[in-house]
mmCIF file of C-alpha atoms in Angstrom:
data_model
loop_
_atom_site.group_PDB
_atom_site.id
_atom_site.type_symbol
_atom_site.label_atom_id
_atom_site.label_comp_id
_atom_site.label_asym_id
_atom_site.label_seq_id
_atom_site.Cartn_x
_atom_site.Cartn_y
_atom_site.Cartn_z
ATOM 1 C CA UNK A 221 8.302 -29.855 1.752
ATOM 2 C CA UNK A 222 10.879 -27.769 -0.041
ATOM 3 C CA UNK A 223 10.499 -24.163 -0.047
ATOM 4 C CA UNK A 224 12.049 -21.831 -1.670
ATOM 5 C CA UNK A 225 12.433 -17.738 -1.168
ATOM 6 C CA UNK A 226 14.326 -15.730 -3.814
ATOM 7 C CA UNK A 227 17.158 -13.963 -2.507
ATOM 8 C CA UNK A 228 18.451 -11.078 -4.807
ATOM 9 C CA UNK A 229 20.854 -7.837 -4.452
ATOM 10 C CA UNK A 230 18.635 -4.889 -3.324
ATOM 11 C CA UNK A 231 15.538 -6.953 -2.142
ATOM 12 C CA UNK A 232 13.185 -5.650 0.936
ATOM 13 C CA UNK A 233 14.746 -7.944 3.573
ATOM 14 C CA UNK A 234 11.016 -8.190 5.312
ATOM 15 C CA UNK A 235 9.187 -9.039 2.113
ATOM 16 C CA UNK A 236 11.443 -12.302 2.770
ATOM 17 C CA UNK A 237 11.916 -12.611 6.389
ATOM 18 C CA UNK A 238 8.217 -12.111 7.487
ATOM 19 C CA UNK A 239 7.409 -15.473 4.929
ATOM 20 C CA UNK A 240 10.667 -16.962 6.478
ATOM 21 C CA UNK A 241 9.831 -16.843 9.788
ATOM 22 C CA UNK A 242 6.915 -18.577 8.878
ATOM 23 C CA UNK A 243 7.932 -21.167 6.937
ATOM 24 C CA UNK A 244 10.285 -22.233 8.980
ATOM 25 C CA UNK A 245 8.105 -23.082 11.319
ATOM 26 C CA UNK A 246 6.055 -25.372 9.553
ATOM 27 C CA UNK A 247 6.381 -28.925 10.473
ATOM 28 C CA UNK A 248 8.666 -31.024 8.328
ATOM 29 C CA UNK A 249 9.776 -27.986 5.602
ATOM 30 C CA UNK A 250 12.952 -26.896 4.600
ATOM 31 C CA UNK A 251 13.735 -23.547 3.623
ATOM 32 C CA UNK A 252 15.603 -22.435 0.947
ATOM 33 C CA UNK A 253 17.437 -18.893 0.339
ATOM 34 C CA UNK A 254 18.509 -19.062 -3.899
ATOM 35 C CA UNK A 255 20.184 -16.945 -5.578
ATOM 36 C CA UNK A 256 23.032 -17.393 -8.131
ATOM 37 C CA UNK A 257 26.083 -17.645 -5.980
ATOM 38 C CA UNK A 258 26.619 -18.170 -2.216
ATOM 39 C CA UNK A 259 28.079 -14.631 -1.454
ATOM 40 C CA UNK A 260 26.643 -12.017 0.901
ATOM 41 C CA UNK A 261 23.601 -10.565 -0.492
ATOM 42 C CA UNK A 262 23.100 -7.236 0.721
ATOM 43 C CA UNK A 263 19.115 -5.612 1.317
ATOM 44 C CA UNK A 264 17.949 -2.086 0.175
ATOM 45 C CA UNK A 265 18.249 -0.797 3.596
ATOM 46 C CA UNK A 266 21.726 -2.379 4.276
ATOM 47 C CA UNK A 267 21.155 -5.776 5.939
ATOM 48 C CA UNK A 268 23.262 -8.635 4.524
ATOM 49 C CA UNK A 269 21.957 -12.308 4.317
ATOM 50 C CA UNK A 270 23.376 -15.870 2.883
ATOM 51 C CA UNK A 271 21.634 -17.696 0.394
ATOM 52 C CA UNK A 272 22.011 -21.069 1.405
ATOM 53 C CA UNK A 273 21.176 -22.512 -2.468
ATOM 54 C CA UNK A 274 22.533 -21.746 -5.719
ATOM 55 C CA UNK A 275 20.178 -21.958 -8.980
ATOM 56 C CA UNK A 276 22.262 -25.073 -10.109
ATOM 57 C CA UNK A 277 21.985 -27.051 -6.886
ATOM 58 C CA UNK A 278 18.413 -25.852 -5.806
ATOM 59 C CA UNK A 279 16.218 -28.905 -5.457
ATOM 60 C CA UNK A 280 12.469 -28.971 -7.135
ATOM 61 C CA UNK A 281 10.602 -26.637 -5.063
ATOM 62 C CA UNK A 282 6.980 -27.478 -3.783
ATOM 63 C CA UNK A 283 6.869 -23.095 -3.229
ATOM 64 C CA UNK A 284 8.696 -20.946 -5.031
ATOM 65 C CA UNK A 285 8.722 -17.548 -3.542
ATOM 66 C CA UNK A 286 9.497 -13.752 -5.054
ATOM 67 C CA UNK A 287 9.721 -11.059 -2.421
ATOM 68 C CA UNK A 288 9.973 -7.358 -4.019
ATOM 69 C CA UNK A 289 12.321 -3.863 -3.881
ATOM 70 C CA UNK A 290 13.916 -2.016 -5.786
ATOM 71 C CA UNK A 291 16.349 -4.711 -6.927
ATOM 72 C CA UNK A 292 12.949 -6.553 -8.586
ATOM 73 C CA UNK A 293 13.972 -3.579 -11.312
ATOM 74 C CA UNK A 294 16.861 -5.503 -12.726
ATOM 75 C CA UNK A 295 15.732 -8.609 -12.092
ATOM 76 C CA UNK A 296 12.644 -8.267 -14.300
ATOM 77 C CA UNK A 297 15.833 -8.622 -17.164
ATOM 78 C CA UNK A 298 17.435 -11.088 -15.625
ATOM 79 C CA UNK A 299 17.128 -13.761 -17.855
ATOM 80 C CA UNK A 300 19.115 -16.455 -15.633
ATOM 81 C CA UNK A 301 16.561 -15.736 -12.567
ATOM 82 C CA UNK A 302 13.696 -15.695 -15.296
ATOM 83 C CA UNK A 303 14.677 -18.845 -16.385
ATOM 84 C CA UNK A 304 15.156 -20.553 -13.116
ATOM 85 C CA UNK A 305 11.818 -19.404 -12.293
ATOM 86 C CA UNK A 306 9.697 -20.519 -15.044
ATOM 87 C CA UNK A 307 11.957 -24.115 -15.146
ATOM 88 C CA UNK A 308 10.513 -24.414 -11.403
ATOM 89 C CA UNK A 309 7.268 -23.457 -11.885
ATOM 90 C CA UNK A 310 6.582 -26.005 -13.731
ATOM 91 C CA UNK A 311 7.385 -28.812 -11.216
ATOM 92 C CA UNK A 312 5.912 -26.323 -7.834
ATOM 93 C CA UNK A 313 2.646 -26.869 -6.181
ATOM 94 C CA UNK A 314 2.779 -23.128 -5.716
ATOM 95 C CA UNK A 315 3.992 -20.319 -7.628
ATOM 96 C CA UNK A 316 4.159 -16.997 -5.145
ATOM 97 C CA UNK A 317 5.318 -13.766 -4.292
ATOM 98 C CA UNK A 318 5.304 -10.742 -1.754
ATOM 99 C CA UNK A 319 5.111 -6.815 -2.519
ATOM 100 C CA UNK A 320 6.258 -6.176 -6.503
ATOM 101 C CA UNK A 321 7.836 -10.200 -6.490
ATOM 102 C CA UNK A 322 4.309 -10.277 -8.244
ATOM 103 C CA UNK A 323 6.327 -7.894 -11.352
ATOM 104 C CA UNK A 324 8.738 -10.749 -11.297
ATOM 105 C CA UNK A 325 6.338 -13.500 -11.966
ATOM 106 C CA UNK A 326 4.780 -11.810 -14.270
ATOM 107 C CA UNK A 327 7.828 -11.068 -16.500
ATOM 108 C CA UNK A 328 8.639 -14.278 -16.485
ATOM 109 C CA UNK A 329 4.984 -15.135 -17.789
ATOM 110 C CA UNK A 330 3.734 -16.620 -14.716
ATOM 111 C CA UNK A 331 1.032 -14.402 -13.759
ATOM 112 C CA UNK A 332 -1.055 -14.432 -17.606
ATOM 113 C CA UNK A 333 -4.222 -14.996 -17.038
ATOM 114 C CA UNK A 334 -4.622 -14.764 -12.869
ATOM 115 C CA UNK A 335 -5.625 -12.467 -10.293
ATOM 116 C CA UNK A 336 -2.912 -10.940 -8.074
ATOM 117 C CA UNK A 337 -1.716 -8.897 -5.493
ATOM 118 C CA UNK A 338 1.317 -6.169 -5.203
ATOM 119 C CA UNK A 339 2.472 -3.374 -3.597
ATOM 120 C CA UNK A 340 -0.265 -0.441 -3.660
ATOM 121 C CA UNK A 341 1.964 1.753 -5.819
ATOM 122 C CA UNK A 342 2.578 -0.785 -8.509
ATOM 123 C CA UNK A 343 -0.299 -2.505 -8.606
ATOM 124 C CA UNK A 344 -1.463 -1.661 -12.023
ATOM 125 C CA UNK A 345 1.332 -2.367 -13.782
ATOM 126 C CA UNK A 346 0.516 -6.155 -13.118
ATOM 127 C CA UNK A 347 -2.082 -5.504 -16.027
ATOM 128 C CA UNK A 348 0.634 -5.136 -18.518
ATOM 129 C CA UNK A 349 1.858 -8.052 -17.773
ATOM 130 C CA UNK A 350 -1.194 -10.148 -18.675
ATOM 131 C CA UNK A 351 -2.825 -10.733 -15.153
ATOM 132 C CA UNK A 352 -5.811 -8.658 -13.036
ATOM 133 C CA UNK A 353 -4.557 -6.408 -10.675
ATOM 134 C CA UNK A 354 -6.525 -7.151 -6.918
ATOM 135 C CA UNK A 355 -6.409 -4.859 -4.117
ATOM 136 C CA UNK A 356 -6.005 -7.699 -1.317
ATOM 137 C CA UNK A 357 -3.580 -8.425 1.518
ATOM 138 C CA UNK A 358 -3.599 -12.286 -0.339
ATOM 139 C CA UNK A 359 -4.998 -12.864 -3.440
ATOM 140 C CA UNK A 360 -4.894 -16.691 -4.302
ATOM 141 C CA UNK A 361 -5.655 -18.044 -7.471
ATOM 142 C CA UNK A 362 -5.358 -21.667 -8.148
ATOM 143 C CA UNK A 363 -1.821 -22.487 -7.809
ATOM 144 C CA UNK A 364 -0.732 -18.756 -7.638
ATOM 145 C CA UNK A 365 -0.520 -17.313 -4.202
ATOM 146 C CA UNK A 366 0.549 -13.438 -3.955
ATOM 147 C CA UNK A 367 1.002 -11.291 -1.117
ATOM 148 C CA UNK A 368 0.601 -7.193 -1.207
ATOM 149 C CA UNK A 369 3.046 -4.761 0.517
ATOM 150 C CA UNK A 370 5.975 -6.214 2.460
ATOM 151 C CA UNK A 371 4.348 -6.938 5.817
ATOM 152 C CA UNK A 372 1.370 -8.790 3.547
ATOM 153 C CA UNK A 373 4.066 -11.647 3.412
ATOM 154 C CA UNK A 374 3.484 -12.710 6.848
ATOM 155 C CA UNK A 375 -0.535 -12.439 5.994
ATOM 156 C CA UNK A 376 0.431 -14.913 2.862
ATOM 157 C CA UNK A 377 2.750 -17.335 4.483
ATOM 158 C CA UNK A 378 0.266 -18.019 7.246
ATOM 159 C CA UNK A 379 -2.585 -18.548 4.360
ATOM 160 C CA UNK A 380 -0.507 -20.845 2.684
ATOM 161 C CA UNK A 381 0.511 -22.888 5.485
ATOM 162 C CA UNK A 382 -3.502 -23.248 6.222
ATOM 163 C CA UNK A 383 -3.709 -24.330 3.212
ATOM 164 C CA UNK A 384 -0.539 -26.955 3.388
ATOM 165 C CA UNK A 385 -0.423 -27.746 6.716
ATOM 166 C CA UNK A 386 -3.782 -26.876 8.356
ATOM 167 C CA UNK A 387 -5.396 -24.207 10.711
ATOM 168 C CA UNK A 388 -4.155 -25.376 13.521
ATOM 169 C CA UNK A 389 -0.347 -25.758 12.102
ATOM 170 C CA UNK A 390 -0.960 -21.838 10.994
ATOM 171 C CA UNK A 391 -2.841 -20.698 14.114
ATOM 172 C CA UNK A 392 0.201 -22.327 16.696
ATOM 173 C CA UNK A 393 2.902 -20.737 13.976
ATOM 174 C CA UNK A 394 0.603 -17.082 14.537
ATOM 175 C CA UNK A 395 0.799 -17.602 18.036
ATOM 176 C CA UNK A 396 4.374 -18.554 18.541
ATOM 177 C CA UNK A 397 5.630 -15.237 16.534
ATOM 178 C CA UNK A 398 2.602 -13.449 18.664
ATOM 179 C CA UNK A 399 1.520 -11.827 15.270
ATOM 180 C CA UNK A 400 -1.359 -9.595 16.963
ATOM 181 C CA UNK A 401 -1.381 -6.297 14.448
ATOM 182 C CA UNK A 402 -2.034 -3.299 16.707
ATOM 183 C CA UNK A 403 -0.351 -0.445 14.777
ATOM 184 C CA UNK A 404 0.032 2.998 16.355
ATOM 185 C CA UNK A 405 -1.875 4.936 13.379
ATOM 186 C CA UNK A 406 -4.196 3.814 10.838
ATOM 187 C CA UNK A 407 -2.109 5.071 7.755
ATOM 188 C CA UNK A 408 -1.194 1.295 5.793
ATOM 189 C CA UNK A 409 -3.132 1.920 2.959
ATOM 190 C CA UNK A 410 -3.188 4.826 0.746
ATOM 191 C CA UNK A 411 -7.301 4.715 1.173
ATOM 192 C CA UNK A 412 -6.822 6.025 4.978
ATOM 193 C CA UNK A 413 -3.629 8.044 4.790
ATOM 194 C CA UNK A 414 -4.307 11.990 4.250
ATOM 195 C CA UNK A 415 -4.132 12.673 1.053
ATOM 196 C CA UNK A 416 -1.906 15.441 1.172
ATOM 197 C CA UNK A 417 0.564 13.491 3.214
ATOM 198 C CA UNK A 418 -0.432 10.560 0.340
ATOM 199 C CA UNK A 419 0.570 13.195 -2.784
ATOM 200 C CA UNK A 420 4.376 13.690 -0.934
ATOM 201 C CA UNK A 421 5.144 10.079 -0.674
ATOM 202 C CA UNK A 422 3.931 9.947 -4.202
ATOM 203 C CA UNK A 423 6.135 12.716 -5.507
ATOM 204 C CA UNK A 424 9.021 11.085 -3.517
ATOM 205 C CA UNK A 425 8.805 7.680 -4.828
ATOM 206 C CA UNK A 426 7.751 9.033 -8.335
ATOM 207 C CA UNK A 427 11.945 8.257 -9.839
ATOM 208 C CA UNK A 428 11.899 5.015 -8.644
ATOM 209 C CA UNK A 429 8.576 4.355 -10.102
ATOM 210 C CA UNK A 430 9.148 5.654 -13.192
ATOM 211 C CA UNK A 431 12.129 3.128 -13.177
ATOM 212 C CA UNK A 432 9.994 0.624 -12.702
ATOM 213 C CA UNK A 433 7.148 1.016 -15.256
ATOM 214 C CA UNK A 434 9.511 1.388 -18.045
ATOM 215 C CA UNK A 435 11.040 -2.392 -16.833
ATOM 216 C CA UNK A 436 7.693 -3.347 -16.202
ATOM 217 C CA UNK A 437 6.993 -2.300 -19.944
ATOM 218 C CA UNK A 438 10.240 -3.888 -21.782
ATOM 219 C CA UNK A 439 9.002 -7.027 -20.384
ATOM 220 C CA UNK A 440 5.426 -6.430 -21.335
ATOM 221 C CA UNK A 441 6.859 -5.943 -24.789
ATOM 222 C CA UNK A 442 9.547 -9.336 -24.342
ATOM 223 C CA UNK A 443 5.876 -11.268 -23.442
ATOM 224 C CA UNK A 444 4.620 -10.275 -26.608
#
């Protein structure tokens, strides 16, 4: 079972570690970090990892992964990663993502026509990209498996593993990595945040955003 997890310049190192953990632990897989070259990539918050594939070596993948941040921007344009993604897509069993990975699929055409999941704040921009929009922690859709907000991925990876490996395979993997959610304040989801409180993260993220509707737009109009 060869997986496969994007690794790009400027990527939310959880939206791919939570899923790696995971995966990892699954009986008889072998995980896969792409990216273009071997060299240090570095996160958005300053952690460095190693891919451990490059594009031209990467074996056919039975998951292909996207994890999102601010470095999905650019790569939305990217018409090497684009490439590589659609050429294995069409030999994967599943075609996923975590967070706004989902933007990534979809500019690469993956996600017309199917129901998916993203990070709240970017959610609707998945409808410009040809696919329905879903409010879900995992939204699955025949081969298409996406994940919401960064800690979603662990949520996703766990589904997926059901649905690979078995319950019990996913329940021993949630149990070795304790993953018990107990979180100190019920504020994960703009519905139960205050909404004052929800307006300043708005107006804080609102540059970045704006960033990336208009990629999320150019590669509307590319799809066309």
């Amino acid at each position: 079972m060869h997986i496969g997890l994007l690794l790009y310049p400027r990527l939310t190192q959880l939206d791919l570690t939570g899923p790696f953990e995971v995966f990892a632990r699954m009986e008889g897989a072998r995980v896969h970090l792409v990216w273009k070259t071997l060299e240090p990539i570095t996160c958005d918050r300053g952690l460095a990892l190693l891919p451990t594939t490059r594009f031209a070596e990467c074996p056919q993948l039975d998951v292909v992964c996207v994890p999102g941040g601010p470095g999905q921007i650019e790569l939305m344009e990217d018409d090497e990663t684009l490439e590589f993604l659609r050429r294995q897509a069409k030999g994967a069993r599943w075609v996923t993502s975590v967070c706004t990975g989902s933007l990534v699929l979809g500019a690469a055409g993956l996600l017309r026509g199917y129901r998916a999941a993203c990070h709240w704040a970017s959610r609707d921009q998945l409808a410009l990209l040809g696919a329905t929009p879903v409010a879900e922690r995992v939204v699955i859709d025949r081969d298409r498996v996406t994940g919401g907000g960064v800690t979603a991925g662990i949520d996703f990876a766990l589904q997926l593993v059901a649905d690979m490996a078995g319950r019990d395979q996913a329940e021993a993997i949630q149990l070795s990595i304790e993953y018990d959610p107990a979180p100190p304040f019920q504020a994960g989801a703009p519905e139960r945040i205050d909404p004052a409180a929800l307006e300043r993260i708005r107006q804080r993220m609102a540059p970045m955003m704006e960033r990336r509707l208009s990629a999320t737009r150019r590669a509307a109009a590319r799809l066309r």
